[in-house]
PDB file of C-alpha atoms in Angstrom:
ATOM      1  CA  MET A1331      16.382  92.408  30.593  1.00  0.00           C
ATOM      2  CA  LYS A1332      14.140  94.135  28.487  1.00  0.00           C
ATOM      3  CA  LYS A1333      14.119  92.349  24.716  1.00  0.00           C
ATOM      4  CA  LYS A1334      15.852  94.933  22.278  1.00  0.00           C
ATOM      5  CA  THR A1335      13.247  95.780  19.569  1.00  0.00           C
ATOM      6  CA  VAL A1336      14.019  94.964  16.002  1.00  0.00           C
ATOM      7  CA  ARG A1337      12.363  97.261  13.130  1.00  0.00           C
ATOM      8  CA  SER A1338      11.547  94.487  10.818  1.00  0.00           C
ATOM      9  CA  ILE A1339       9.241  94.775   7.804  1.00  0.00           C
ATOM     10  CA  SER A1340       7.858  91.382   7.514  1.00  0.00           C
ATOM     11  CA  GLU A1341       8.228  87.523   7.999  1.00  0.00           C
ATOM     12  CA  PHE A1342       9.687  87.168   4.583  1.00  0.00           C
ATOM     13  CA  ASN A1343      12.155  89.767   5.049  1.00  0.00           C
ATOM     14  CA  ASN A1344      13.389  88.058   8.503  1.00  0.00           C
ATOM     15  CA  ASP A1345      13.762  84.556   6.928  1.00  0.00           C
ATOM     16  CA  LEU A1346      15.646  86.220   3.603  1.00  0.00           C
ATOM     17  CA  LYS A1347      18.113  88.216   6.487  1.00  0.00           C
ATOM     18  CA  LEU A1348      18.535  84.779   8.090  1.00  0.00           C
ATOM     19  CA  LYS A1349      19.526  82.683   5.395  1.00  0.00           C
ATOM     20  CA  GLY A1350      20.791  85.364   2.707  1.00  0.00           C
ATOM     21  CA  PHE A1351      19.030  83.876   0.119  1.00  0.00           C
ATOM     22  CA  LYS A1352      15.293  83.459  -1.206  1.00  0.00           C
ATOM     23  CA  ALA A1353      14.293  82.111  -4.343  1.00  0.00           C
ATOM     24  CA  PHE A1354      10.747  82.037  -5.784  1.00  0.00           C
ATOM     25  CA  GLN A1355       8.313  81.988  -8.379  1.00  0.00           C
ATOM     26  CA  ILE A1356       6.403  84.896  -9.583  1.00  0.00           C
ATOM     27  CA  GLU A1357       3.373  83.465 -10.727  1.00  0.00           C
ATOM     28  CA  ASP A1358       2.830  81.841  -7.680  1.00  0.00           C
ATOM     29  CA  ASP A1359       3.219  85.283  -5.598  1.00  0.00           C
ATOM     30  CA  SER A1360       0.139  87.614  -6.238  1.00  0.00           C
ATOM     31  CA  ASN A1361       1.676  90.611  -5.884  1.00  0.00           C
ATOM     32  CA  ALA A1362       4.726  89.298  -8.131  1.00  0.00           C
ATOM     33  CA  THR A1363       7.194  91.105  -5.623  1.00  0.00           C
ATOM     34  CA  ARG A1364       7.433  90.398  -1.699  1.00  0.00           C
ATOM     35  CA  THR A1365       8.497  93.062   0.718  1.00  0.00           C
ATOM     36  CA  TYR A1366      11.882  92.999   1.810  1.00  0.00           C
ATOM     37  CA  SER A1367      14.706  95.060   2.931  1.00  0.00           C
ATOM     38  CA  ARG A1368      16.144  96.164  -0.759  1.00  0.00           C
ATOM     39  CA  LYS A1369      18.986  97.946   0.540  1.00  0.00           C
ATOM     40  CA  GLU A1370      20.914  94.752   1.377  1.00  0.00           C
ATOM     41  CA  PHE A1371      19.832  92.102  -1.058  1.00  0.00           C
ATOM     42  CA  PHE A1372      20.874  91.720  -4.775  1.00  0.00           C
ATOM     43  CA  LYS A1373      18.284  90.631  -7.029  1.00  0.00           C
ATOM     44  CA  ILE A1374      18.090  88.438 -10.395  1.00  0.00           C
ATOM     45  CA  CYS A1375      14.538  88.183 -12.102  1.00  0.00           C
ATOM     46  CA  LEU A1376      13.894  85.699 -15.222  1.00  0.00           C
ATOM     47  CA  THR A1377      10.649  87.439 -16.354  1.00  0.00           C
ATOM     48  CA  THR A1378       8.208  86.957 -19.468  1.00  0.00           C
ATOM     49  CA  GLY A1379       5.804  89.561 -20.060  1.00  0.00           C
ATOM     50  CA  HIS A1380       5.499  93.402 -20.988  1.00  0.00           C
ATOM     51  CA  SER A1381       7.353  95.689 -18.387  1.00  0.00           C
ATOM     52  CA  LYS A1382       9.054  98.797 -18.144  1.00  0.00           C
ATOM     53  CA  ILE A1383      12.116  99.232 -15.803  1.00  0.00           C
ATOM     54  CA  HIS A1384      13.866 102.344 -14.649  1.00  0.00           C
ATOM     55  CA  TYR A1385      17.183 101.802 -13.867  1.00  0.00           C
ATOM     56  CA  ALA A1386      19.542 104.722 -12.448  1.00  0.00           C
ATOM     57  CA  ASP A1387      19.573 106.788 -15.837  1.00  0.00           C
ATOM     58  CA  LYS A1388      17.882 104.292 -18.073  1.00  0.00           C
ATOM     59  CA  SER A1389      14.510 103.035 -18.779  1.00  0.00           C
ATOM     60  CA  PHE A1390      14.174  99.749 -20.318  1.00  0.00           C
ATOM     61  CA  ASP A1391      10.993  99.139 -22.438  1.00  0.00           C
ATOM     62  CA  GLN A1392      10.670  95.250 -22.438  1.00  0.00           C
ATOM     63  CA  ASP A1393       8.234  92.761 -24.445  1.00  0.00           C
ATOM     64  CA  GLY A1394       9.093  89.198 -23.889  1.00  0.00           C
ATOM     65  CA  THR A1395      11.753  87.059 -21.865  1.00  0.00           C
ATOM     66  CA  ILE A1396      14.690  88.836 -20.088  1.00  0.00           C
ATOM     67  CA  LEU A1397      16.785  88.564 -17.467  1.00  0.00           C
ATOM     68  CA  PHE A1398      17.120  91.419 -14.681  1.00  0.00           C
ATOM     69  CA  PHE A1399      20.007  92.432 -12.534  1.00  0.00           C
ATOM     70  CA  GLY A1400      19.271  94.398  -9.504  1.00  0.00           C
ATOM     71  CA  ASN A1401      22.010  96.433  -6.938  1.00  0.00           C
ATOM     72  CA  PRO A1402      20.612  97.144  -3.589  1.00  0.00           C
ATOM     73  CA  ASN A1403      22.840 100.184  -3.841  1.00  0.00           C
ATOM     74  CA  ILE A1404      21.303 101.776  -7.593  1.00  0.00           C
ATOM     75  CA  PRO A1405      17.628 102.964  -7.168  1.00  0.00           C
ATOM     76  CA  TYR A1406      15.355 101.351  -9.659  1.00  0.00           C
ATOM     77  CA  SER A1407      11.497 100.713 -10.189  1.00  0.00           C
ATOM     78  CA  TRP A1408       9.297  98.088 -12.168  1.00  0.00           C
ATOM     79  CA  GLU A1409       6.229  98.629 -13.873  1.00  0.00           C
ATOM     80  CA  THR A1410       4.235  95.631 -15.090  1.00  0.00           C
ATOM     81  CA  ILE A1411       1.958  96.321 -18.040  1.00  0.00           C
ATOM     82  CA  SER A1412       1.260  92.390 -18.923  1.00  0.00           C
ATOM     83  CA  THR A1413      -1.926  91.102 -17.324  1.00  0.00           C
ATOM     84  CA  LYS A1414       0.057  87.985 -17.504  1.00  0.00           C
ATOM     85  CA  TYR A1415       3.792  88.213 -15.773  1.00  0.00           C
ATOM     86  CA  ILE A1416       5.605  84.895 -14.843  1.00  0.00           C
ATOM     87  CA  GLY A1417       8.889  84.161 -13.993  1.00  0.00           C
ATOM     88  CA  TYR A1418      11.268  83.294 -10.975  1.00  0.00           C
ATOM     89  CA  THR A1419      13.170  85.701  -8.271  1.00  0.00           C
ATOM     90  CA  ILE A1420      15.973  85.452  -6.481  1.00  0.00           C
ATOM     91  CA  LEU A1421      17.361  87.319  -3.274  1.00  0.00           C
ATOM     92  CA  PHE A1422      20.915  87.177  -2.231  1.00  0.00           C
ATOM     93  CA  SER A1423      23.067  89.160  -0.006  1.00  0.00           C
ATOM     94  CA  GLU A1424      26.423  89.996  -0.885  1.00  0.00           C
ATOM     95  CA  ASP A1425      27.810  88.260   2.228  1.00  0.00           C
ATOM     96  CA  PHE A1426      26.044  85.075   0.822  1.00  0.00           C
ATOM     97  CA  LEU A1427      27.625  85.037  -2.356  1.00  0.00           C
ATOM     98  CA  LYS A1428      31.075  85.976  -0.773  1.00  0.00           C
ATOM     99  CA  ASN A1429      31.382  82.491   0.978  1.00  0.00           C
ATOM    100  CA  SER A1430      32.409  81.503  -2.243  1.00  0.00           C
ATOM    101  CA  GLU A1431      36.005  82.147  -2.866  1.00  0.00           C
ATOM    102  CA  ARG A1432      35.747  82.572  -6.445  1.00  0.00           C
ATOM    103  CA  SER A1433      32.889  85.246  -6.134  1.00  0.00           C
ATOM    104  CA  GLU A1434      34.406  88.579  -7.056  1.00  0.00           C
ATOM    105  CA  SER A1435      32.634  92.025  -5.960  1.00  0.00           C
ATOM    106  CA  LEU A1436      29.194  92.472  -7.366  1.00  0.00           C
ATOM    107  CA  HIS A1437      29.394  95.988  -7.450  1.00  0.00           C
ATOM    108  CA  GLN A1438      31.877  95.802 -10.150  1.00  0.00           C
ATOM    109  CA  SER A1439      30.095  92.904 -12.195  1.00  0.00           C
ATOM    110  CA  PRO A1440      29.020  94.257 -15.724  1.00  0.00           C
ATOM    111  CA  PHE A1441      25.319  93.249 -14.585  1.00  0.00           C
ATOM    112  CA  PHE A1442      25.188  94.876 -11.468  1.00  0.00           C
ATOM    113  CA  LYS A1443      27.297  98.578 -11.504  1.00  0.00           C
ATOM    114  CA  ILE A1444      25.852 101.837 -12.216  1.00  0.00           C
ATOM    115  CA  GLY A1445      26.874 101.941 -15.821  1.00  0.00           C
ATOM    116  CA  GLY A1446      26.477  98.425 -16.502  1.00  0.00           C
ATOM    117  CA  THR A1447      23.845  96.456 -18.452  1.00  0.00           C
ATOM    118  CA  PRO A1448      21.582  95.213 -16.024  1.00  0.00           C
ATOM    119  CA  VAL A1449      18.608  93.706 -18.636  1.00  0.00           C
ATOM    120  CA  LEU A1450      19.648  90.990 -20.922  1.00  0.00           C
ATOM    121  CA  GLN A1451      17.103  89.928 -23.688  1.00  0.00           C
ATOM    122  CA  ILE A1452      16.336  85.945 -23.412  1.00  0.00           C
ATOM    123  CA  SER A1453      15.654  83.521 -26.362  1.00  0.00           C
ATOM    124  CA  GLU A1454      13.123  80.712 -25.767  1.00  0.00           C
ATOM    125  CA  GLU A1455      16.012  78.176 -25.687  1.00  0.00           C
ATOM    126  CA  GLN A1456      17.819  80.436 -23.108  1.00  0.00           C
ATOM    127  CA  ARG A1457      14.828  80.688 -20.923  1.00  0.00           C
ATOM    128  CA  LEU A1458      14.174  76.955 -20.608  1.00  0.00           C
ATOM    129  CA  PHE A1459      18.013  76.503 -19.794  1.00  0.00           C
ATOM    130  CA  LEU A1460      17.833  79.409 -17.307  1.00  0.00           C
ATOM    131  CA  ASN A1461      14.135  78.301 -15.641  1.00  0.00           C
ATOM    132  CA  GLY A1462      15.953  74.872 -15.100  1.00  0.00           C
ATOM    133  CA  LEU A1463      18.734  76.453 -12.906  1.00  0.00           C
ATOM    134  CA  PHE A1464      16.023  78.514 -11.080  1.00  0.00           C
ATOM    135  CA  GLN A1465      13.709  75.867 -10.272  1.00  0.00           C
ATOM    136  CA  LYS A1466      16.656  74.179  -8.879  1.00  0.00           C
ATOM    137  CA  MET A1467      17.459  76.645  -6.490  1.00  0.00           C
ATOM    138  CA  ILE A1468      13.713  76.730  -5.369  1.00  0.00           C
ATOM    139  CA  ASP A1469      13.926  72.837  -4.723  1.00  0.00           C
ATOM    140  CA  GLU A1470      17.395  73.075  -2.965  1.00  0.00           C
ATOM    141  CA  GLN A1471      16.574  75.831  -0.371  1.00  0.00           C
ATOM    142  CA  GLN A1472      13.704  73.310   0.522  1.00  0.00           C
ATOM    143  CA  SER A1473      16.049  70.371   0.927  1.00  0.00           C
ATOM    144  CA  ASP A1474      17.973  68.965   3.683  1.00  0.00           C
ATOM    145  CA  TYR A1475      21.123  68.705   1.866  1.00  0.00           C
ATOM    146  CA  ILE A1476      24.146  69.787   4.128  1.00  0.00           C
ATOM    147  CA  TYR A1477      25.825  71.867   1.320  1.00  0.00           C
ATOM    148  CA  LYS A1478      22.737  73.089  -0.489  1.00  0.00           C
ATOM    149  CA  ASP A1479      24.266  76.711   0.775  1.00  0.00           C
ATOM    150  CA  GLU A1480      27.205  75.836  -1.930  1.00  0.00           C
ATOM    151  CA  LEU A1481      25.041  74.575  -4.596  1.00  0.00           C
ATOM    152  CA  ILE A1482      23.044  77.421  -4.896  1.00  0.00           C
ATOM    153  CA  ARG A1483      26.002  80.124  -4.846  1.00  0.00           C
ATOM    154  CA  ASN A1484      27.284  77.865  -7.683  1.00  0.00           C
ATOM    155  CA  TYR A1485      24.000  77.837  -9.704  1.00  0.00           C
ATOM    156  CA  ILE A1486      24.248  81.841  -8.835  1.00  0.00           C
ATOM    157  CA  ASN A1487      27.709  82.011 -10.200  1.00  0.00           C
ATOM    158  CA  LEU A1488      26.466  79.730 -13.336  1.00  0.00           C
ATOM    159  CA  ILE A1489      23.761  82.388 -14.132  1.00  0.00           C
ATOM    160  CA  ILE A1490      26.081  85.542 -13.760  1.00  0.00           C
ATOM    161  CA  HIS A1491      28.894  83.410 -16.211  1.00  0.00           C
ATOM    162  CA  GLU A1492      26.246  82.093 -18.649  1.00  0.00           C
ATOM    163  CA  SER A1493      24.814  85.950 -18.675  1.00  0.00           C
ATOM    164  CA  LEU A1494      28.319  87.387 -19.826  1.00  0.00           C
ATOM    165  CA  LYS A1495      27.580  85.242 -23.143  1.00  0.00           C
ATOM    166  CA  LEU A1496      24.025  86.973 -23.723  1.00  0.00           C
ATOM    167  CA  GLN A1497      23.106  90.006 -25.508  1.00  0.00           C
ATOM    168  CA  PRO A1498      22.511  92.940 -23.609  1.00  0.00           C
ATOM    169  CA  SER A1499      19.626  94.994 -24.153  1.00  0.00           C
ATOM    170  CA  GLU A1500      19.581  98.007 -26.518  1.00  0.00           C
ATOM    171  CA  ASN A1501      15.831  98.907 -26.281  1.00  0.00           C
ATOM    172  CA  TYR A1502      16.500 101.838 -23.523  1.00  0.00           C
ATOM    173  CA  LYS A1503      16.230 105.772 -23.464  1.00  0.00           C
ATOM    174  CA  VAL A1504      18.649 107.544 -21.548  1.00  0.00           C
ATOM    175  CA  GLY A1505      17.174 110.620 -19.179  1.00  0.00           C
ATOM    176  CA  LYS A1506      17.667 114.050 -21.056  1.00  0.00           C
ATOM    177  CA  ASN A1507      18.609 115.667 -17.446  1.00  0.00           C
ATOM    178  CA  GLY A1508      21.607 113.801 -16.087  1.00  0.00           C
ATOM    179  CA  THR A1509      21.803 116.357 -13.352  1.00  0.00           C
ATOM    180  CA  ALA A1510      18.442 115.794 -11.986  1.00  0.00           C
ATOM    181  CA  ARG A1511      18.616 112.387 -12.438  1.00  0.00           C
ATOM    182  CA  ILE A1512      21.735 112.014 -10.429  1.00  0.00           C
ATOM    183  CA  ALA A1513      20.407 113.940  -7.962  1.00  0.00           C
ATOM    184  CA  SER A1514      17.160 112.186  -7.597  1.00  0.00           C
ATOM    185  CA  ILE A1515      19.228 108.762  -7.828  1.00  0.00           C
ATOM    186  CA  PHE A1516      21.320 110.179  -4.681  1.00  0.00           C
ATOM    187  CA  LEU A1517      17.739 111.070  -2.737  1.00  0.00           C
ATOM    188  CA  GLU A1518      16.131 107.619  -3.529  1.00  0.00           C
ATOM    189  CA  LEU A1519      19.334 105.981  -2.100  1.00  0.00           C
ATOM    190  CA  LEU A1520      19.591 108.185   0.827  1.00  0.00           C
ATOM    191  CA  GLU A1521      16.096 107.099   1.569  1.00  0.00           C
ATOM    192  CA  ARG A1522      16.643 103.638   0.876  1.00  0.00           C
ATOM    193  CA  GLN A1523      19.516 103.670   3.921  1.00  0.00           C
ATOM    194  CA  PHE A1524      16.096 103.851   6.439  1.00  0.00           C
ATOM    195  CA  PRO A1525      14.636 102.818   8.530  1.00  0.00           C
ATOM    196  CA  ILE A1526      17.261 101.372  10.750  1.00  0.00           C
ATOM    197  CA  GLU A1527      16.139  97.579  11.339  1.00  0.00           C
ATOM    198  CA  ASN A1528      18.842  96.246  13.727  1.00  0.00           C
ATOM    199  CA  ALA A1529      21.531  98.218  16.340  1.00  0.00           C
ATOM    200  CA  ASP A1530      23.772  95.601  15.350  1.00  0.00           C
ATOM    201  CA  ASN A1531      23.655  96.329  11.595  1.00  0.00           C
ATOM    202  CA  PRO A1532      25.141  99.830  11.297  1.00  0.00           C
ATOM    203  CA  LEU A1533      24.132 102.582   8.757  1.00  0.00           C
ATOM    204  CA  LYS A1534      27.013 102.364   5.850  1.00  0.00           C
ATOM    205  CA  LEU A1535      26.628 105.146   3.685  1.00  0.00           C
ATOM    206  CA  THR A1536      27.252 108.354   6.020  1.00  0.00           C
ATOM    207  CA  THR A1537      29.239 110.856   3.800  1.00  0.00           C
ATOM    208  CA  ALA A1538      28.875 112.202   0.430  1.00  0.00           C
ATOM    209  CA  GLN A1539      31.986 110.291  -0.660  1.00  0.00           C
ATOM    210  CA  HIS A1540      30.303 107.078   0.237  1.00  0.00           C
ATOM    211  CA  TYR A1541      27.394 107.791  -2.124  1.00  0.00           C
ATOM    212  CA  ALA A1542      29.353 108.812  -4.782  1.00  0.00           C
ATOM    213  CA  GLN A1543      31.515 105.669  -4.423  1.00  0.00           C
ATOM    214  CA  SER A1544      28.645 103.578  -4.389  1.00  0.00           C
ATOM    215  CA  LEU A1545      27.299 105.441  -7.390  1.00  0.00           C
ATOM    216  CA  HIS A1546      30.810 105.059  -9.171  1.00  0.00           C
ATOM    217  CA  ILE A1547      30.758 108.756  -9.876  1.00  0.00           C
ATOM    218  CA  HIS A1548      33.230 111.890  -8.692  1.00  0.00           C
ATOM    219  CA  VAL A1549      32.112 113.391  -5.343  1.00  0.00           C
ATOM    220  CA  ASN A1550      32.310 116.750  -7.005  1.00  0.00           C
ATOM    221  CA  TYR A1551      29.939 115.848  -9.704  1.00  0.00           C
ATOM    222  CA  LEU A1552      27.280 114.521  -7.146  1.00  0.00           C
ATOM    223  CA  ASN A1553      27.706 117.576  -4.869  1.00  0.00           C
ATOM    224  CA  ARG A1554      27.264 119.905  -8.089  1.00  0.00           C
ATOM    225  CA  ALA A1555      24.044 117.966  -9.252  1.00  0.00           C
ATOM    226  CA  VAL A1556      22.780 117.907  -5.780  1.00  0.00           C
ATOM    227  CA  LYS A1557      22.863 121.362  -4.954  1.00  0.00           C
ATOM    228  CA  GLU A1558      21.669 122.587  -8.044  1.00  0.00           C
ATOM    229  CA  ILE A1559      18.408 120.891  -8.062  1.00  0.00           C
ATOM    230  CA  THR A1560      17.440 120.622  -4.421  1.00  0.00           C
ATOM    231  CA  GLY A1561      19.461 123.970  -3.461  1.00  0.00           C
ATOM    232  CA  LYS A1562      20.858 121.819  -0.377  1.00  0.00           C
ATOM    233  CA  SER A1563      24.699 120.577  -0.144  1.00  0.00           C
ATOM    234  CA  THR A1564      24.691 116.403  -0.605  1.00  0.00           C
ATOM    235  CA  THR A1565      26.048 116.463   3.393  1.00  0.00           C
ATOM    236  CA  THR A1566      22.991 118.489   4.567  1.00  0.00           C
ATOM    237  CA  HIS A1567      20.404 116.027   3.065  1.00  0.00           C
ATOM    238  CA  ILE A1568      22.466 113.012   4.606  1.00  0.00           C
ATOM    239  CA  THR A1569      22.726 115.035   7.860  1.00  0.00           C
ATOM    240  CA  GLU A1570      18.935 115.874   8.258  1.00  0.00           C
ATOM    241  CA  ARG A1571      17.975 112.263   7.302  1.00  0.00           C
ATOM    242  CA  ILE A1572      20.506 111.145   9.810  1.00  0.00           C
ATOM    243  CA  THR A1573      18.831 113.442  12.213  1.00  0.00           C
ATOM    244  CA  THR A1574      15.496 112.234  11.545  1.00  0.00           C
ATOM    245  CA  GLU A1575      16.195 108.711  12.036  1.00  0.00           C
ATOM    246  CA  ALA A1576      17.791 109.556  15.353  1.00  0.00           C
ATOM    247  CA  LYS A1577      14.816 111.134  16.536  1.00  0.00           C
ATOM    248  CA  ALA A1578      12.737 108.017  15.707  1.00  0.00           C
ATOM    249  CA  LEU A1579      15.425 105.800  17.307  1.00  0.00           C
ATOM    250  CA  LEU A1580      15.286 107.517  20.371  1.00  0.00           C
ATOM    251  CA  GLN A1581      11.484 107.714  20.859  1.00  0.00           C
ATOM    252  CA  HIS A1582      10.324 104.306  19.224  1.00  0.00           C
ATOM    253  CA  THR A1583      12.974 101.652  20.362  1.00  0.00           C
ATOM    254  CA  ASP A1584      14.505 100.617  23.587  1.00  0.00           C
ATOM    255  CA  TRP A1585      17.849 100.599  22.234  1.00  0.00           C
ATOM    256  CA  ASN A1586      20.523 102.789  24.339  1.00  0.00           C
ATOM    257  CA  ILE A1587      21.994 105.743  23.071  1.00  0.00           C
ATOM    258  CA  ALA A1588      25.277 104.024  22.540  1.00  0.00           C
ATOM    259  CA  GLU A1589      23.506 101.379  20.452  1.00  0.00           C
ATOM    260  CA  ILE A1590      21.440 103.876  18.362  1.00  0.00           C
ATOM    261  CA  GLY A1591      24.722 106.185  17.750  1.00  0.00           C
ATOM    262  CA  TYR A1592      26.343 102.796  16.566  1.00  0.00           C
ATOM    263  CA  ALA A1593      23.492 102.274  14.166  1.00  0.00           C
ATOM    264  CA  LEU A1594      23.704 105.622  12.634  1.00  0.00           C
ATOM    265  CA  GLY A1595      27.406 104.956  11.789  1.00  0.00           C
ATOM    266  CA  PHE A1596      29.033 106.924  15.120  1.00  0.00           C
ATOM    267  CA  ALA A1597      32.276 104.855  16.086  1.00  0.00           C
ATOM    268  CA  TYR A1598      31.888 106.439  19.921  1.00  0.00           C
ATOM    269  CA  PRO A1599      28.678 107.479  21.657  1.00  0.00           C
ATOM    270  CA  THR A1600      30.375 111.200  22.180  1.00  0.00           C
ATOM    271  CA  TYR A1601      30.692 111.521  18.428  1.00  0.00           C
ATOM    272  CA  PHE A1602      27.052 110.896  18.270  1.00  0.00           C
ATOM    273  CA  ASN A1603      26.013 113.358  21.302  1.00  0.00           C
ATOM    274  CA  ASN A1604      27.964 116.240  20.000  1.00  0.00           C
ATOM    275  CA  PHE A1605      26.369 115.267  16.216  1.00  0.00           C
ATOM    276  CA  PHE A1606      22.956 115.527  17.681  1.00  0.00           C
ATOM    277  CA  LYS A1607      23.377 118.330  19.928  1.00  0.00           C
ATOM    278  CA  LYS A1608      24.914 120.568  16.949  1.00  0.00           C
ATOM    279  CA  GLN A1609      21.780 119.448  15.003  1.00  0.00           C
ATOM    280  CA  THR A1610      18.899 119.909  17.520  1.00  0.00           C
ATOM    281  CA  GLY A1611      20.140 122.185  20.289  1.00  0.00           C
ATOM    282  CA  THR A1612      19.659 119.280  22.671  1.00  0.00           C
ATOM    283  CA  ASN A1613      20.974 116.291  23.636  1.00  0.00           C
ATOM    284  CA  PRO A1614      19.690 112.759  22.983  1.00  0.00           C
ATOM    285  CA  LYS A1615      18.819 111.674  26.459  1.00  0.00           C
ATOM    286  CA  SER A1616      16.472 114.938  26.645  1.00  0.00           C
ATOM    287  CA  VAL A1617      14.731 113.440  23.456  1.00  0.00           C
ATOM    288  CA  ARG A1618      14.257 110.440  24.913  1.00  0.00           C
ATOM    289  CA  ASN A1619      12.653 111.645  27.782  1.00  0.00           C
ATOM    290  CA  THR A1620      10.248 113.293  25.997  1.00  0.00           C
ATOM    291  CA  GLU A1621       6.642 111.877  25.956  1.00  0.00           C
ATOM    292  CA  VAL A1622       5.700 110.995  22.113  1.00  0.00           C
TER     293      VAL A1622
END
């Protein structure tokens, strides 16, 4: 039997997906970041230097040491301004942390939710304490200790709980055009769901309601913002992007049509076939048989 194609990003991403957790020092990484699937992993960074962080509708201009919390469902970007930028990064899936019975939904955390506080100002004393926790996680992930995953989860929870005591950064600006920003966040979040890398990991956000819930806003507000800024409805954007991905999967993978439909969020092959025929005027099999 022919081996299925897995559309992966990098060896780093594959290792991260396998283990659900990765910690590393930024100064040891020449690019300060590593290529991974941002649609699946939460991120906590402890960094020292001058940077500008754009997160949802806020922009943070930070100089010094900060603790940053990134949610895979909220688009963000990071500009490094300093010539020297040091610190630590941990990446982890929600499933990795949920193995702890004490963990709550990360999406409801004051650090990870869209209206929350993703940036904390860190004193030198706090930096030294947090440095120790990040370094312990780096050491443990390389150890042979049988319960190291549980120990790492405890360190993550300790960072989160210690962070609740800290001062949120107030050095930020909110975008003036809220409607444009919401539309931009939606479009970036939509694109972040792709490409589909594994037939066993189906698309999670497939409707306007799903995106609104992920962004913690009312679906009517999302629909109005997207329509006003782009001229297209939220559903049209989602439909067009799923159709584009369907064509790519049909032409560039060896997954069968049922697997492709499932990967795109369709519970039954007939639902996928009907959707595809409505959007393209042809059936998936015809596209699959077309020479690329």
